[in-house]
PDB file of C-alpha atoms in Angstrom:
ATOM      1  CA  MET A 281      89.134  54.529  62.384  1.00 40.00           C
ATOM      2  CA  GLY A 282      85.495  55.709  62.639  1.00 42.00           C
ATOM      3  CA  SER A 283      83.746  58.206  60.419  1.00 41.00           C
ATOM      4  CA  SER A 284      84.071  61.948  60.918  1.00 42.00           C
ATOM      5  CA  TYR A 285      80.524  61.818  62.291  1.00 41.00           C
ATOM      6  CA  GLU A 286      81.606  59.464  65.057  1.00 44.00           C
ATOM      7  CA  PHE A 287      84.666  61.591  65.794  1.00 40.00           C
ATOM      8  CA  SER A 288      82.719  64.833  66.046  1.00 51.00           C
ATOM      9  CA  ARG A 289      80.013  63.161  68.090  1.00 51.00           C
ATOM     10  CA  ASN A 290      82.533  61.915  70.641  1.00 51.00           C
ATOM     11  CA  GLU A 291      84.401  65.220  70.771  1.00 64.00           C
ATOM     12  CA  ASN A 292      81.278  67.307  71.470  1.00 55.00           C
ATOM     13  CA  LYS A 293      79.034  65.033  73.489  1.00 75.00           C
ATOM     14  CA  ASP A 294      77.854  67.768  75.876  1.00 88.00           C
ATOM     15  CA  VAL A 295      77.092  70.606  73.471  1.00 93.00           C
ATOM     16  CA  SER A 296      74.516  73.074  74.832  1.00 95.00           C
ATOM     17  CA  LEU A 297      71.640  74.653  72.946  1.00 96.00           C
ATOM     18  CA  GLN A 298      73.256  78.015  73.764  1.00 95.00           C
ATOM     19  CA  GLU A 299      76.521  77.000  72.093  1.00 96.00           C
ATOM     20  CA  LEU A 300      74.673  75.775  69.016  1.00 96.00           C
ATOM     21  CA  ARG A 301      72.632  78.985  68.898  1.00 96.00           C
ATOM     22  CA  ASP A 302      75.766  81.123  69.175  1.00 96.00           C
ATOM     23  CA  ARG A 303      77.599  79.153  66.491  1.00 96.00           C
ATOM     24  CA  LEU A 304      74.607  79.341  64.149  1.00 96.00           C
ATOM     25  CA  ALA A 305      74.265  83.094  64.706  1.00 95.00           C
ATOM     26  CA  GLU A 306      77.947  83.624  63.919  1.00 96.00           C
ATOM     27  CA  PHE A 307      77.761  81.314  60.884  1.00 96.00           C
ATOM     28  CA  SER A 308      74.850  83.352  59.507  1.00 96.00           C
ATOM     29  CA  ARG A 309      76.328  86.723  60.460  1.00 96.00           C
ATOM     30  CA  VAL A 310      79.648  86.284  58.672  1.00 97.00           C
ATOM     31  CA  ARG A 311      77.816  85.169  55.522  1.00 97.00           C
ATOM     32  CA  ASP A 312      75.266  87.999  55.773  1.00 97.00           C
ATOM     33  CA  TRP A 313      72.438  85.452  55.782  1.00 96.00           C
ATOM     34  CA  GLU A 314      70.538  86.985  58.713  1.00 95.00           C
ATOM     35  CA  GLN A 315      68.430  88.961  56.239  1.00 95.00           C
ATOM     36  CA  TYR A 316      66.931  85.686  54.988  1.00 96.00           C
ATOM     37  CA  HIS A 317      66.262  84.200  58.420  1.00 97.00           C
ATOM     38  CA  SER A 318      62.737  85.385  59.087  1.00 97.00           C
ATOM     39  CA  PRO A 319      60.548  83.132  61.221  1.00 98.00           C
ATOM     40  CA  ARG A 320      58.559  82.116  58.125  1.00 98.00           C
ATOM     41  CA  ASN A 321      61.645  81.235  56.075  1.00 98.00           C
ATOM     42  CA  LEU A 322      63.187  79.265  58.916  1.00 98.00           C
ATOM     43  CA  LEU A 323      59.930  77.391  59.514  1.00 98.00           C
ATOM     44  CA  LEU A 324      59.654  76.445  55.844  1.00 98.00           C
ATOM     45  CA  ALA A 325      63.283  75.304  55.827  1.00 98.00           C
ATOM     46  CA  LEU A 326      62.599  73.264  58.972  1.00 98.00           C
ATOM     47  CA  VAL A 327      59.589  71.596  57.354  1.00 98.00           C
ATOM     48  CA  GLY A 328      61.715  70.750  54.307  1.00 98.00           C
ATOM     49  CA  GLU A 329      64.334  69.137  56.521  1.00 98.00           C
ATOM     50  CA  VAL A 330      61.671  67.145  58.389  1.00 98.00           C
ATOM     51  CA  GLY A 331      60.579  65.874  54.975  1.00 98.00           C
ATOM     52  CA  GLU A 332      64.134  64.768  54.202  1.00 97.00           C
ATOM     53  CA  LEU A 333      64.297  63.058  57.594  1.00 97.00           C
ATOM     54  CA  SER A 334      60.995  61.297  56.878  1.00 97.00           C
ATOM     55  CA  GLU A 335      62.302  59.982  53.561  1.00 96.00           C
ATOM     56  CA  ILE A 336      64.978  58.007  55.407  1.00 96.00           C
ATOM     57  CA  PHE A 337      62.302  55.986  57.212  1.00 94.00           C
ATOM     58  CA  GLN A 338      59.667  56.009  54.470  1.00 94.00           C
ATOM     59  CA  TRP A 339      60.036  52.445  53.172  1.00 91.00           C
ATOM     60  CA  LYS A 340      61.774  50.766  56.099  1.00 90.00           C
ATOM     61  CA  GLY A 341      58.699  49.667  58.063  1.00 90.00           C
ATOM     62  CA  GLU A 342      59.221  49.398  61.797  1.00 94.00           C
ATOM     63  CA  VAL A 343      62.811  50.015  62.833  1.00 93.00           C
ATOM     64  CA  ALA A 344      64.399  48.496  65.938  1.00 94.00           C
ATOM     65  CA  ARG A 345      65.637  50.822  68.649  1.00 95.00           C
ATOM     66  CA  GLY A 346      69.312  51.584  68.181  1.00 95.00           C
ATOM     67  CA  LEU A 347      69.069  50.811  64.444  1.00 95.00           C
ATOM     68  CA  PRO A 348      71.014  47.535  64.726  1.00 94.00           C
ATOM     69  CA  ASN A 349      70.533  46.609  61.055  1.00 92.00           C
ATOM     70  CA  TRP A 350      71.558  49.977  59.622  1.00 95.00           C
ATOM     71  CA  SER A 351      74.913  50.600  57.976  1.00 95.00           C
ATOM     72  CA  SER A 352      77.253  53.239  59.367  1.00 96.00           C
ATOM     73  CA  ASP A 353      76.574  55.319  56.225  1.00 96.00           C
ATOM     74  CA  ASP A 354      72.807  55.144  56.858  1.00 95.00           C
ATOM     75  CA  LYS A 355      73.309  56.176  60.480  1.00 96.00           C
ATOM     76  CA  GLU A 356      75.585  59.034  59.437  1.00 97.00           C
ATOM     77  CA  HIS A 357      72.960  60.239  56.943  1.00 97.00           C
ATOM     78  CA  LEU A 358      70.303  60.055  59.662  1.00 97.00           C
ATOM     79  CA  GLY A 359      72.529  62.058  62.000  1.00 97.00           C
ATOM     80  CA  GLU A 360      72.980  64.732  59.348  1.00 98.00           C
ATOM     81  CA  GLU A 361      69.232  65.072  58.746  1.00 98.00           C
ATOM     82  CA  LEU A 362      68.447  65.089  62.469  1.00 98.00           C
ATOM     83  CA  SER A 363      71.080  67.806  62.858  1.00 98.00           C
ATOM     84  CA  ASP A 364      69.528  69.875  60.075  1.00 98.00           C
ATOM     85  CA  VAL A 365      66.164  69.697  61.850  1.00 98.00           C
ATOM     86  CA  LEU A 366      67.691  70.604  65.217  1.00 98.00           C
ATOM     87  CA  LEU A 367      69.697  73.504  63.823  1.00 98.00           C
ATOM     88  CA  TYR A 368      66.736  75.059  62.032  1.00 98.00           C
ATOM     89  CA  LEU A 369      64.605  74.602  65.158  1.00 98.00           C
ATOM     90  CA  ILE A 370      67.231  76.380  67.261  1.00 98.00           C
ATOM     91  CA  GLN A 371      67.445  79.221  64.750  1.00 97.00           C
ATOM     92  CA  LEU A 372      63.660  79.554  64.589  1.00 98.00           C
ATOM     93  CA  ALA A 373      63.397  79.736  68.376  1.00 98.00           C
ATOM     94  CA  ASP A 374      66.201  82.297  68.453  1.00 97.00           C
ATOM     95  CA  VAL A 375      64.654  84.689  65.919  1.00 97.00           C
ATOM     96  CA  CYS A 376      61.310  84.352  67.721  1.00 97.00           C
ATOM     97  CA  GLY A 377      62.903  85.184  71.074  1.00 97.00           C
ATOM     98  CA  ILE A 378      62.097  81.797  72.616  1.00 97.00           C
ATOM     99  CA  ASP A 379      64.485  80.150  75.066  1.00 96.00           C
ATOM    100  CA  LEU A 380      64.134  76.674  73.582  1.00 96.00           C
ATOM    101  CA  GLY A 381      65.775  74.850  76.491  1.00 96.00           C
ATOM    102  CA  GLN A 382      63.538  76.542  79.056  1.00 97.00           C
ATOM    103  CA  ALA A 383      60.454  76.044  76.874  1.00 97.00           C
ATOM    104  CA  ALA A 384      61.259  72.330  76.582  1.00 97.00           C
ATOM    105  CA  LEU A 385      61.731  71.947  80.340  1.00 97.00           C
ATOM    106  CA  SER A 386      58.450  73.768  80.975  1.00 98.00           C
ATOM    107  CA  LYS A 387      56.706  71.487  78.486  1.00 97.00           C
ATOM    108  CA  ILE A 388      58.020  68.383  80.265  1.00 97.00           C
ATOM    109  CA  VAL A 389      56.614  69.693  83.568  1.00 97.00           C
ATOM    110  CA  LYS A 390      53.289  70.502  81.907  1.00 97.00           C
ATOM    111  CA  ASN A 391      53.128  67.011  80.366  1.00 96.00           C
ATOM    112  CA  ALA A 392      53.946  65.414  83.732  1.00 96.00           C
ATOM    113  CA  ARG A 393      50.933  67.190  85.231  1.00 95.00           C
ATOM    114  CA  LYS A 394      48.726  66.286  82.286  1.00 95.00           C
ATOM    115  CA  TYR A 395      49.816  62.641  82.286  1.00 95.00           C
ATOM    116  CA  PRO A 396      50.534  61.673  85.916  1.00 94.00           C
ATOM    117  CA  VAL A 397      52.305  58.436  86.732  1.00 93.00           C
ATOM    118  CA  SER A 398      49.932  55.553  87.274  1.00 86.00           C
ATOM    119  CA  ASN A 399      50.635  52.351  89.165  1.00 65.00           C
ATOM    120  CA  GLN A 400      48.806  50.415  86.493  1.00 59.00           C
ATOM    121  CA  THR A 401      50.433  48.970  83.419  1.00 61.00           C
ATOM    122  CA  PRO A 402      48.930  50.077  80.089  1.00 62.00           C
ATOM    123  CA  ALA A 403      47.244  46.683  79.681  1.00 58.00           C
ATOM    124  CA  ALA A 404      45.750  46.838  83.184  1.00 50.00           C
ATOM    125  CA  ALA A 405      44.612  50.431  82.675  1.00 50.00           C
ATOM    126  CA  SER A 406      42.749  49.502  79.515  1.00 48.00           C
ATOM    127  CA  THR A 407      40.652  46.887  81.339  1.00 43.00           C
ATOM    128  CA  ASN A 408      39.348  49.335  83.962  1.00 44.00           C
TER     129      ASN A 408
END
């Protein structure tokens, strides 16, 4: 049988940002933690979690896509740290009144305009 991480991942494969936001708000509310969730505090917590995420990769050099040489425990740890980053980001957006999903979609459109598709490969583009 797989790890609890694999089980939960398979059970909730289509979780929305809204659902995560609502669950986080309820989690904080019932513990009376909302008082500590200022934008500044959430940002600092987010930065701390990004640091923990960085530590996982710090001495590994380049890592192949899909992490084929990583143990299931290493992948589970990575999933936990990625989740911490995502959850703090969602909370930060929420307390700042930002619709994170809409902001992300808008950013993709903006980037598409800024970096239009070219028919040249990167190597060909660099020679022109």
